[in-house]
PDB file of C-alpha atoms and ligand atoms in Angstrom:
ATOM      1  CA  MET A  49       0.000   0.000   0.000  1.00 66.00           C
ATOM      2  CA  SER A  50       1.388   3.450  -0.865  1.00 77.00           C
ATOM      3  CA  SER A  51       2.117   5.896   1.950  1.00 84.00           C
ATOM      4  CA  PRO A  52      -0.614   8.403   2.808  1.00 89.00           C
ATOM      5  CA  PHE A  53       2.133  11.042   3.210  1.00 95.00           C
ATOM      6  CA  PHE A  54       5.092  12.327   1.255  1.00 96.00           C
ATOM      7  CA  LEU A  55       7.994  14.531   2.300  1.00 98.00           C
ATOM      8  CA  ARG A  56       9.918  17.154   0.408  1.00 98.00           C
ATOM      9  CA  ASP A  57      12.383  19.945   1.136  1.00 98.00           C
ATOM     10  CA  ALA A  58      10.950  23.398   1.721  1.00 98.00           C
ATOM     11  CA  SER A  59      11.520  26.373  -0.550  1.00 97.00           C
ATOM     12  CA  PRO A  60      11.061  30.050   0.345  1.00 96.00           C
ATOM     13  CA  PHE A  61       7.591  29.824  -1.257  1.00 97.00           C
ATOM     14  CA  ASP A  62       6.527  27.502   1.595  1.00 97.00           C
ATOM     15  CA  LEU A  63       7.277  29.941   4.393  1.00 98.00           C
ATOM     16  CA  GLU A  64       3.810  31.447   4.692  1.00 97.00           C
ATOM     17  CA  ALA A  65       2.125  28.020   4.890  1.00 97.00           C
ATOM     18  CA  MET A  66       4.712  26.926   7.469  1.00 98.00           C
ATOM     19  CA  HIS A  67       4.040  30.045   9.490  1.00 98.00           C
ATOM     20  CA  ARG A  68       0.248  29.467   9.365  1.00 98.00           C
ATOM     21  CA  LEU A  69       0.740  25.912  10.611  1.00 98.00           C
ATOM     22  CA  ASP A  70       3.047  27.107  13.381  1.00 98.00           C
ATOM     23  CA  GLN A  71       0.296  29.477  14.547  1.00 97.00           C
ATOM     24  CA  LEU A  72      -2.063  26.499  14.777  1.00 97.00           C
ATOM     25  CA  CYS A  73       0.467  24.392  16.664  1.00 98.00           C
ATOM     26  CA  PHE A  74       1.800  26.841  19.244  1.00 97.00           C
ATOM     27  CA  ALA A  75       0.334  29.484  21.524  1.00 95.00           C
ATOM     28  CA  GLU A  76       2.218  32.647  22.422  1.00 92.00           C
ATOM     29  CA  PRO A  77       5.061  32.856  23.394  1.00 92.00           C
ATOM     30  CA  PHE A  78       6.148  29.544  21.860  1.00 95.00           C
ATOM     31  CA  ARG A  79       5.320  30.402  18.236  1.00 95.00           C
ATOM     32  CA  PHE A  80       7.476  32.118  15.634  1.00 96.00           C
ATOM     33  CA  ASP A  81       6.682  35.300  13.796  1.00 96.00           C
ATOM     34  CA  LEU A  82       7.133  35.090  10.047  1.00 97.00           C
ATOM     35  CA  ALA A  83      10.411  37.034  10.000  1.00 98.00           C
ATOM     36  CA  THR A  84      11.972  34.753  12.617  1.00 97.00           C
ATOM     37  CA  MET A  85      10.799  31.643  10.829  1.00 97.00           C
ATOM     38  CA  ARG A  86      12.206  32.967   7.555  1.00 98.00           C
ATOM     39  CA  HIS A  87      15.512  33.718   9.298  1.00 98.00           C
ATOM     40  CA  TYR A  88      15.949  30.171  10.625  1.00 98.00           C
ATOM     41  CA  ALA A  89      14.555  28.407   7.549  1.00 98.00           C
ATOM     42  CA  LEU A  90      16.898  30.264   5.204  1.00 97.00           C
ATOM     43  CA  GLU A  91      19.986  29.950   7.391  1.00 96.00           C
ATOM     44  CA  PRO A  92      22.894  28.196   5.604  1.00 94.00           C
ATOM     45  CA  GLY A  93      22.726  24.460   6.206  1.00 94.00           C
ATOM     46  CA  ALA A  94      19.136  24.546   7.496  1.00 97.00           C
ATOM     47  CA  ILE A  95      17.244  21.286   6.950  1.00 98.00           C
ATOM     48  CA  VAL A  96      13.556  21.987   6.385  1.00 98.00           C
ATOM     49  CA  LEU A  97      11.335  19.039   5.560  1.00 98.00           C
ATOM     50  CA  LEU A  98       7.629  19.284   4.856  1.00 98.00           C
ATOM     51  CA  ALA A  99       5.017  16.524   5.075  1.00 98.00           C
ATOM     52  CA  PHE A 100       1.945  16.464   2.840  1.00 97.00           C
ATOM     53  CA  ALA A 101      -1.062  14.236   2.370  1.00 93.00           C
ATOM     54  CA  SER A 102      -0.556  12.107  -0.744  1.00 89.00           C
ATOM     55  CA  GLN A 103      -4.210  12.587  -1.661  1.00 88.00           C
ATOM     56  CA  GLY A 104      -5.686  15.976  -2.456  1.00 83.00           C
ATOM     57  CA  HIS A 105      -4.944  18.830  -4.834  1.00 85.00           C
ATOM     58  CA  PRO A 106      -3.178  21.006  -4.013  1.00 86.00           C
ATOM     59  CA  PRO A 107      -1.481  18.840  -1.378  1.00 88.00           C
ATOM     60  CA  GLU A 108      -2.196  20.028   2.170  1.00 91.00           C
ATOM     61  CA  LEU A 109       0.771  20.823   4.423  1.00 96.00           C
ATOM     62  CA  LEU A 110       0.368  18.535   7.440  1.00 98.00           C
ATOM     63  CA  GLY A 111       3.656  19.058   9.235  1.00 98.00           C
ATOM     64  CA  PHE A 112       7.248  20.140   9.062  1.00 98.00           C
ATOM     65  CA  VAL A 113      10.541  19.997  10.884  1.00 98.00           C
ATOM     66  CA  LEU A 114      13.190  22.711  10.878  1.00 98.00           C
ATOM     67  CA  LEU A 115      16.738  21.832  11.917  1.00 98.00           C
ATOM     68  CA  ASN A 116      19.637  24.264  12.147  1.00 98.00           C
ATOM     69  CA  LEU A 117      23.278  23.292  12.259  1.00 96.00           C
ATOM     70  CA  LEU A 118      25.199  24.768  15.189  1.00 93.00           C
ATOM     71  CA  ARG A 119      28.705  24.548  16.538  1.00 86.00           C
ATOM     72  CA  ARG A 120      28.968  24.498  20.349  1.00 82.00           C
ATOM     73  CA  ARG A 121      32.482  24.325  21.769  1.00 80.00           C
ATOM     74  CA  SER A 122      34.053  21.608  19.634  1.00 81.00           C
ATOM     75  CA  LEU A 123      30.763  19.839  18.899  1.00 83.00           C
ATOM     76  CA  ASP A 124      28.754  20.111  15.680  1.00 92.00           C
ATOM     77  CA  LEU A 125      25.094  19.579  16.389  1.00 95.00           C
ATOM     78  CA  ALA A 126      21.747  19.740  14.647  1.00 97.00           C
ATOM     79  CA  TYR A 127      19.259  21.793  16.631  1.00 98.00           C
ATOM     80  CA  VAL A 128      15.531  21.096  16.255  1.00 98.00           C
ATOM     81  CA  THR A 129      14.281  24.654  15.911  1.00 98.00           C
ATOM     82  CA  THR A 130      10.692  23.507  15.521  1.00 98.00           C
ATOM     83  CA  LEU A 131       8.571  20.443  14.812  1.00 98.00           C
ATOM     84  CA  ASP A 132       4.936  21.036  13.900  1.00 98.00           C
ATOM     85  CA  VAL A 133       2.140  18.604  13.073  1.00 98.00           C
ATOM     86  CA  HIS A 134      -1.349  19.846  12.183  1.00 98.00           C
ATOM     87  CA  PRO A 135      -3.721  19.254  15.123  1.00 98.00           C
ATOM     88  CA  ASP A 136      -6.126  17.257  12.911  1.00 97.00           C
ATOM     89  CA  HIS A 137      -3.392  14.859  11.809  1.00 97.00           C
ATOM     90  CA  ARG A 138      -1.633  13.896  15.030  1.00 98.00           C
ATOM     91  CA  ARG A 139      -0.976  10.361  16.316  1.00 98.00           C
ATOM     92  CA  GLN A 140      -0.575   9.123  12.743  1.00 96.00           C
ATOM     93  CA  GLY A 141       3.212   8.870  12.850  1.00 97.00           C
ATOM     94  CA  LEU A 142       3.904  12.126  11.035  1.00 98.00           C
ATOM     95  CA  ALA A 143       6.310  13.555  13.604  1.00 98.00           C
ATOM     96  CA  GLU A 144       8.189  10.279  13.685  1.00 98.00           C
ATOM     97  CA  LEU A 145       8.429  10.281   9.882  1.00 98.00           C
ATOM     98  CA  LEU A 146       9.689  13.883   9.837  1.00 98.00           C
ATOM     99  CA  MET A 147      12.216  13.353  12.628  1.00 98.00           C
ATOM    100  CA  SER A 148      13.514  10.153  11.095  1.00 98.00           C
ATOM    101  CA  ALA A 149      14.126  11.905   7.761  1.00 98.00           C
ATOM    102  CA  GLY A 150      15.595  14.925   9.558  1.00 98.00           C
ATOM    103  CA  GLU A 151      17.958  12.689  11.528  1.00 97.00           C
ATOM    104  CA  THR A 152      19.157  10.978   8.362  1.00 97.00           C
ATOM    105  CA  ARG A 153      19.861  14.347   6.769  1.00 97.00           C
ATOM    106  CA  ALA A 154      21.567  15.689   9.892  1.00 96.00           C
ATOM    107  CA  ALA A 155      23.719  12.556  10.184  1.00 94.00           C
ATOM    108  CA  ALA A 156      24.968  13.179   6.651  1.00 95.00           C
ATOM    109  CA  THR A 157      26.482  16.480   7.850  1.00 93.00           C
ATOM    110  CA  SER A 158      29.201  16.741  10.495  1.00 90.00           C
ATOM    111  CA  ALA A 159      26.565  16.842  13.257  1.00 94.00           C
ATOM    112  CA  GLY A 160      27.045  14.141  15.876  1.00 94.00           C
ATOM    113  CA  VAL A 161      24.142  15.083  18.100  1.00 96.00           C
ATOM    114  CA  LEU A 162      20.558  16.287  17.793  1.00 97.00           C
ATOM    115  CA  ARG A 163      19.511  18.791  20.430  1.00 97.00           C
ATOM    116  CA  LEU A 164      16.346  20.712  21.268  1.00 98.00           C
ATOM    117  CA  HIS A 165      14.568  22.693  23.952  1.00 98.00           C
ATOM    118  CA  VAL A 166      11.083  21.662  24.969  1.00 98.00           C
ATOM    119  CA  SER A 167       8.720  23.361  27.387  1.00 98.00           C
ATOM    120  CA  THR A 168       8.486  21.397  30.631  1.00 98.00           C
ATOM    121  CA  THR A 169       4.673  21.605  30.278  1.00 97.00           C
ATOM    122  CA  ASN A 170       4.594  20.109  26.755  1.00 98.00           C
ATOM    123  CA  ARG A 171       3.813  16.537  27.784  1.00 97.00           C
ATOM    124  CA  GLU A 172       2.944  15.306  24.256  1.00 97.00           C
ATOM    125  CA  ALA A 173       6.257  16.489  22.847  1.00 98.00           C
ATOM    126  CA  ILE A 174       8.230  15.100  25.802  1.00 98.00           C
ATOM    127  CA  ARG A 175       6.535  11.713  25.402  1.00 98.00           C
ATOM    128  CA  PHE A 176       7.278  11.832  21.704  1.00 98.00           C
ATOM    129  CA  TYR A 177      10.948  12.797  22.010  1.00 98.00           C
ATOM    130  CA  GLU A 178      11.629  10.205  24.710  1.00 98.00           C
ATOM    131  CA  ARG A 179       9.956   7.556  22.566  1.00 98.00           C
ATOM    132  CA  ILE A 180      12.271   8.302  19.629  1.00 98.00           C
ATOM    133  CA  GLY A 181      15.400   8.117  21.758  1.00 98.00           C
ATOM    134  CA  PHE A 182      16.032  11.595  23.128  1.00 98.00           C
ATOM    135  CA  SER A 183      17.315  11.892  26.698  1.00 98.00           C
ATOM    136  CA  PRO A 184      16.635  14.728  29.133  1.00 98.00           C
ATOM    137  CA  ARG A 185      19.571  17.001  29.886  1.00 98.00           C
ATOM    138  CA  VAL A 186      19.795  20.470  31.385  1.00 97.00           C
ATOM    139  CA  PHE A 187      16.817  22.266  32.947  1.00 98.00           C
ATOM    140  CA  VAL A 188      16.644  25.862  31.647  1.00 98.00           C
ATOM    141  CA  PRO A 189      14.514  28.134  33.861  1.00 98.00           C
ATOM    142  CA  ASP A 190      12.568  30.945  32.141  1.00 98.00           C
ATOM    143  CA  PHE A 191      13.752  29.869  28.674  1.00 97.00           C
ATOM    144  CA  TYR A 192      10.466  30.922  27.027  1.00 96.00           C
ATOM    145  CA  GLY A 193       9.796  33.837  29.380  1.00 96.00           C
ATOM    146  CA  GLU A 194       9.295  34.347  33.088  1.00 96.00           C
ATOM    147  CA  GLY A 195       8.086  31.098  34.696  1.00 97.00           C
ATOM    148  CA  LEU A 196       8.156  29.241  31.348  1.00 97.00           C
ATOM    149  CA  ASP A 197      10.865  26.679  31.788  1.00 98.00           C
ATOM    150  CA  ALA A 198      12.452  24.356  29.256  1.00 98.00           C
ATOM    151  CA  ARG A 199      14.538  21.263  29.324  1.00 98.00           C
ATOM    152  CA  ILE A 200      17.211  20.426  26.793  1.00 98.00           C
ATOM    153  CA  TYR A 201      16.912  16.991  25.213  1.00 98.00           C
ATOM    154  CA  SER A 202      19.543  15.358  23.054  1.00 98.00           C
ATOM    155  CA  LYS A 203      20.141  12.262  20.972  1.00 98.00           C
ATOM    156  CA  VAL A 204      23.427  10.945  19.671  1.00 97.00           C
ATOM    157  CA  LEU A 205      23.370  10.390  15.906  1.00 94.00           C
ATOM    158  CA  GLY A 206      24.664   7.348  14.097  1.00 81.00           C
TER     159      GLY A 206
HETATM  160  C1  COA J 120       4.493  16.675  19.522  1.00 88.17           C
HETATM  161  C2  COA J 120       3.978  16.464  18.094  1.00 88.17           C
HETATM  162  C3  COA J 120       5.000  17.005  17.083  1.00 88.17           C
HETATM  163  C4  COA J 120       3.765  14.950  17.858  1.00 88.17           C
HETATM  164  O1  COA J 120       3.329  14.781  16.513  1.00 88.17           O
HETATM  165  P1  COA J 120       2.543  13.461  16.042  1.00 88.17           P
HETATM  166  O2  COA J 120       2.613  13.419  14.540  1.00 88.17           O
HETATM  167  O3  COA J 120       1.210  13.405  16.662  1.00 88.17           O
HETATM  168  O4  COA J 120       3.454  12.315  16.660  1.00 88.17           O
HETATM  169  P2  COA J 120       3.478  10.784  16.219  1.00 88.17           P
HETATM  170  O5  COA J 120       2.167  10.371  15.662  1.00 88.17           O
HETATM  171  O6  COA J 120       4.680  10.549  15.363  1.00 88.17           O
HETATM  172  O7  COA J 120       3.630  10.170  17.694  1.00 88.17           O
HETATM  173  C5  COA J 120       4.502   9.196  18.010  1.00 88.17           C
HETATM  174  C6  COA J 120       4.441   8.941  19.517  1.00 88.17           C
HETATM  175  O8  COA J 120       4.702  10.122  20.293  1.00 88.17           O
HETATM  176  C7  COA J 120       3.943  10.073  21.524  1.00 88.17           C
HETATM  177  N1  COA J 120       2.868  11.076  21.508  1.00 88.17           N
HETATM  178  C8  COA J 120       2.584  11.928  20.518  1.00 88.17           C
HETATM  179  N2  COA J 120       1.511  12.684  20.855  1.00 88.17           N
HETATM  180  C9  COA J 120       1.137  12.274  22.092  1.00 88.17           C
HETATM  181  C10 COA J 120       0.077  12.650  22.967  1.00 88.17           C
HETATM  182  N3  COA J 120      -0.803  13.617  22.627  1.00 88.17           N
HETATM  183  N4  COA J 120      -0.028  12.031  24.162  1.00 88.17           N
HETATM  184  C11 COA J 120       0.845  11.052  24.503  1.00 88.17           C
HETATM  185  N5  COA J 120       1.846  10.621  23.701  1.00 88.17           N
HETATM  186  C12 COA J 120       1.994  11.241  22.509  1.00 88.17           C
HETATM  187  C13 COA J 120       3.321   8.678  21.542  1.00 88.17           C
HETATM  188  O9  COA J 120       4.283   7.807  22.092  1.00 88.17           O
HETATM  189  C14 COA J 120       3.137   8.422  20.039  1.00 88.17           C
HETATM  190  O10 COA J 120       2.994   7.067  19.755  1.00 88.17           O
HETATM  191  P3  COA J 120       1.522   6.395  19.772  1.00 88.17           P
HETATM  192  O11 COA J 120       0.627   7.271  18.957  1.00 88.17           O
HETATM  193  O12 COA J 120       1.759   5.027  19.182  1.00 88.17           O
HETATM  194  O13 COA J 120       1.116   6.361  21.225  1.00 88.17           O
HETATM  195  C15 COA J 120       2.601  17.170  17.880  1.00 88.17           C
HETATM  196  O14 COA J 120       1.750  16.846  18.971  1.00 88.17           O
HETATM  197  C16 COA J 120       2.674  18.672  17.736  1.00 88.17           C
HETATM  198  O15 COA J 120       2.876  19.230  16.616  1.00 88.17           O
HETATM  199  N6  COA J 120       2.497  19.394  18.874  1.00 88.17           N
HETATM  200  C17 COA J 120       2.503  20.867  18.862  1.00 88.17           C
HETATM  201  C18 COA J 120       3.858  21.403  18.484  1.00 88.17           C
HETATM  202  C19 COA J 120       4.945  20.873  19.417  1.00 88.17           C
HETATM  203  O16 COA J 120       4.785  20.791  20.630  1.00 88.17           O
HETATM  204  N7  COA J 120       6.103  20.539  18.803  1.00 88.17           N
HETATM  205  C20 COA J 120       7.281  20.086  19.529  1.00 88.17           C
HETATM  206  C21 COA J 120       7.883  21.255  20.204  1.00 88.17           C
HETATM  207  S1  COA J 120       9.500  21.049  20.765  1.00 88.17           S
END
Protein backbone atom coordinates (compact mmCIF):
# COMPACT_ATOMS: atom_id res chain seq x y z
CA MET A 1 0.00 0.00 0.00
CA SER A 2 1.39 3.45 -0.87
CA SER A 3 2.12 5.90 1.95
CA PRO A 4 -0.61 8.40 2.81
CA PHE A 5 2.13 11.04 3.21
CA PHE A 6 5.09 12.33 1.25
CA LEU A 7 7.99 14.53 2.30
CA ARG A 8 9.92 17.15 0.41
CA ASP A 9 12.38 19.95 1.14
CA ALA A 10 10.95 23.40 1.72
CA SER A 11 11.52 26.37 -0.55
CA PRO A 12 11.06 30.05 0.34
CA PHE A 13 7.59 29.82 -1.26
CA ASP A 14 6.53 27.50 1.60
CA LEU A 15 7.28 29.94 4.39
CA GLU A 16 3.81 31.45 4.69
CA ALA A 17 2.13 28.02 4.89
CA MET A 18 4.71 26.93 7.47
CA HIS A 19 4.04 30.05 9.49
CA ARG A 20 0.25 29.47 9.37
CA LEU A 21 0.74 25.91 10.61
CA ASP A 22 3.05 27.11 13.38
CA GLN A 23 0.30 29.48 14.55
CA LEU A 24 -2.06 26.50 14.78
CA CYS A 25 0.47 24.39 16.66
CA PHE A 26 1.80 26.84 19.24
CA ALA A 27 0.33 29.48 21.52
CA GLU A 28 2.22 32.65 22.42
CA PRO A 29 5.06 32.86 23.39
CA PHE A 30 6.15 29.54 21.86
CA ARG A 31 5.32 30.40 18.24
CA PHE A 32 7.48 32.12 15.63
CA ASP A 33 6.68 35.30 13.80
CA LEU A 34 7.13 35.09 10.05
CA ALA A 35 10.41 37.03 10.00
CA THR A 36 11.97 34.75 12.62
CA MET A 37 10.80 31.64 10.83
CA ARG A 38 12.21 32.97 7.56
CA HIS A 39 15.51 33.72 9.30
CA TYR A 40 15.95 30.17 10.63
CA ALA A 41 14.56 28.41 7.55
CA LEU A 42 16.90 30.26 5.20
CA GLU A 43 19.99 29.95 7.39
CA PRO A 44 22.89 28.20 5.60
CA GLY A 45 22.73 24.46 6.21
CA ALA A 46 19.14 24.55 7.50
CA ILE A 47 17.24 21.29 6.95
CA VAL A 48 13.56 21.99 6.38
CA LEU A 49 11.34 19.04 5.56
CA LEU A 50 7.63 19.28 4.86
CA ALA A 51 5.02 16.52 5.08
CA PHE A 52 1.94 16.46 2.84
CA ALA A 53 -1.06 14.24 2.37
CA SER A 54 -0.56 12.11 -0.74
CA GLN A 55 -4.21 12.59 -1.66
CA GLY A 56 -5.69 15.98 -2.46
CA HIS A 57 -4.94 18.83 -4.83
CA PRO A 58 -3.18 21.01 -4.01
CA PRO A 59 -1.48 18.84 -1.38
CA GLU A 60 -2.20 20.03 2.17
CA LEU A 61 0.77 20.82 4.42
CA LEU A 62 0.37 18.53 7.44
CA GLY A 63 3.66 19.06 9.23
CA PHE A 64 7.25 20.14 9.06
CA VAL A 65 10.54 20.00 10.88
CA LEU A 66 13.19 22.71 10.88
CA LEU A 67 16.74 21.83 11.92
CA ASN A 68 19.64 24.26 12.15
CA LEU A 69 23.28 23.29 12.26
CA LEU A 70 25.20 24.77 15.19
CA ARG A 71 28.70 24.55 16.54
CA ARG A 72 28.97 24.50 20.35
CA ARG A 73 32.48 24.32 21.77
CA SER A 74 34.05 21.61 19.63
CA LEU A 75 30.76 19.84 18.90
CA ASP A 76 28.75 20.11 15.68
CA LEU A 77 25.09 19.58 16.39
CA ALA A 78 21.75 19.74 14.65
CA TYR A 79 19.26 21.79 16.63
CA VAL A 80 15.53 21.10 16.25
CA THR A 81 14.28 24.65 15.91
CA THR A 82 10.69 23.51 15.52
CA LEU A 83 8.57 20.44 14.81
CA ASP A 84 4.94 21.04 13.90
CA VAL A 85 2.14 18.60 13.07
CA HIS A 86 -1.35 19.85 12.18
CA PRO A 87 -3.72 19.25 15.12
CA ASP A 88 -6.13 17.26 12.91
CA HIS A 89 -3.39 14.86 11.81
CA ARG A 90 -1.63 13.90 15.03
CA ARG A 91 -0.98 10.36 16.32
CA GLN A 92 -0.58 9.12 12.74
CA GLY A 93 3.21 8.87 12.85
CA LEU A 94 3.90 12.13 11.03
CA ALA A 95 6.31 13.55 13.60
CA GLU A 96 8.19 10.28 13.69
CA LEU A 97 8.43 10.28 9.88
CA LEU A 98 9.69 13.88 9.84
CA MET A 99 12.22 13.35 12.63
CA SER A 100 13.51 10.15 11.10
CA ALA A 101 14.13 11.91 7.76
CA GLY A 102 15.59 14.93 9.56
CA GLU A 103 17.96 12.69 11.53
CA THR A 104 19.16 10.98 8.36
CA ARG A 105 19.86 14.35 6.77
CA ALA A 106 21.57 15.69 9.89
CA ALA A 107 23.72 12.56 10.18
CA ALA A 108 24.97 13.18 6.65
CA THR A 109 26.48 16.48 7.85
CA SER A 110 29.20 16.74 10.49
CA ALA A 111 26.56 16.84 13.26
CA GLY A 112 27.05 14.14 15.88
CA VAL A 113 24.14 15.08 18.10
CA LEU A 114 20.56 16.29 17.79
CA ARG A 115 19.51 18.79 20.43
CA LEU A 116 16.35 20.71 21.27
CA HIS A 117 14.57 22.69 23.95
CA VAL A 118 11.08 21.66 24.97
CA SER A 119 8.72 23.36 27.39
CA THR A 120 8.49 21.40 30.63
CA THR A 121 4.67 21.61 30.28
CA ASN A 122 4.59 20.11 26.76
CA ARG A 123 3.81 16.54 27.78
CA GLU A 124 2.94 15.31 24.26
CA ALA A 125 6.26 16.49 22.85
CA ILE A 126 8.23 15.10 25.80
CA ARG A 127 6.54 11.71 25.40
CA PHE A 128 7.28 11.83 21.70
CA TYR A 129 10.95 12.80 22.01
CA GLU A 130 11.63 10.21 24.71
CA ARG A 131 9.96 7.56 22.57
CA ILE A 132 12.27 8.30 19.63
CA GLY A 133 15.40 8.12 21.76
CA PHE A 134 16.03 11.59 23.13
CA SER A 135 17.31 11.89 26.70
CA PRO A 136 16.64 14.73 29.13
CA ARG A 137 19.57 17.00 29.89
CA VAL A 138 19.79 20.47 31.38
CA PHE A 139 16.82 22.27 32.95
CA VAL A 140 16.64 25.86 31.65
CA PRO A 141 14.51 28.13 33.86
CA ASP A 142 12.57 30.95 32.14
CA PHE A 143 13.75 29.87 28.67
CA TYR A 144 10.47 30.92 27.03
CA GLY A 145 9.80 33.84 29.38
CA GLU A 146 9.30 34.35 33.09
CA GLY A 147 8.09 31.10 34.70
CA LEU A 148 8.16 29.24 31.35
CA ASP A 149 10.87 26.68 31.79
CA ALA A 150 12.45 24.36 29.26
CA ARG A 151 14.54 21.26 29.32
CA ILE A 152 17.21 20.43 26.79
CA TYR A 153 16.91 16.99 25.21
CA SER A 154 19.54 15.36 23.05
CA LYS A 155 20.14 12.26 20.97
CA VAL A 156 23.43 10.94 19.67
CA LEU A 157 23.37 10.39 15.91
CA GLY A 158 24.66 7.35 14.10
C1 LIG B 1 4.49 16.67 19.52
C2 LIG B 1 3.98 16.46 18.09
C3 LIG B 1 5.00 17.01 17.08
C4 LIG B 1 3.76 14.95 17.86
O1 LIG B 1 3.33 14.78 16.51
P1 LIG B 1 2.54 13.46 16.04
O2 LIG B 1 2.61 13.42 14.54
O3 LIG B 1 1.21 13.40 16.66
O4 LIG B 1 3.45 12.32 16.66
P2 LIG B 1 3.48 10.78 16.22
O5 LIG B 1 2.17 10.37 15.66
O6 LIG B 1 4.68 10.55 15.36
O7 LIG B 1 3.63 10.17 17.69
C5 LIG B 1 4.50 9.20 18.01
C6 LIG B 1 4.44 8.94 19.52
O8 LIG B 1 4.70 10.12 20.29
C7 LIG B 1 3.94 10.07 21.52
N1 LIG B 1 2.87 11.08 21.51
C8 LIG B 1 2.58 11.93 20.52
N2 LIG B 1 1.51 12.68 20.86
C9 LIG B 1 1.14 12.27 22.09
C10 LIG B 1 0.08 12.65 22.97
N3 LIG B 1 -0.80 13.62 22.63
N4 LIG B 1 -0.03 12.03 24.16
C11 LIG B 1 0.85 11.05 24.50
N5 LIG B 1 1.85 10.62 23.70
C12 LIG B 1 1.99 11.24 22.51
C13 LIG B 1 3.32 8.68 21.54
O9 LIG B 1 4.28 7.81 22.09
C14 LIG B 1 3.14 8.42 20.04
O10 LIG B 1 2.99 7.07 19.76
P3 LIG B 1 1.52 6.39 19.77
O11 LIG B 1 0.63 7.27 18.96
O12 LIG B 1 1.76 5.03 19.18
O13 LIG B 1 1.12 6.36 21.23
C15 LIG B 1 2.60 17.17 17.88
O14 LIG B 1 1.75 16.85 18.97
C16 LIG B 1 2.67 18.67 17.74
O15 LIG B 1 2.88 19.23 16.62
N6 LIG B 1 2.50 19.39 18.87
C17 LIG B 1 2.50 20.87 18.86
C18 LIG B 1 3.86 21.40 18.48
C19 LIG B 1 4.94 20.87 19.42
O16 LIG B 1 4.79 20.79 20.63
N7 LIG B 1 6.10 20.54 18.80
C20 LIG B 1 7.28 20.09 19.53
C21 LIG B 1 7.88 21.26 20.20
S1 LIG B 1 9.50 21.05 20.76
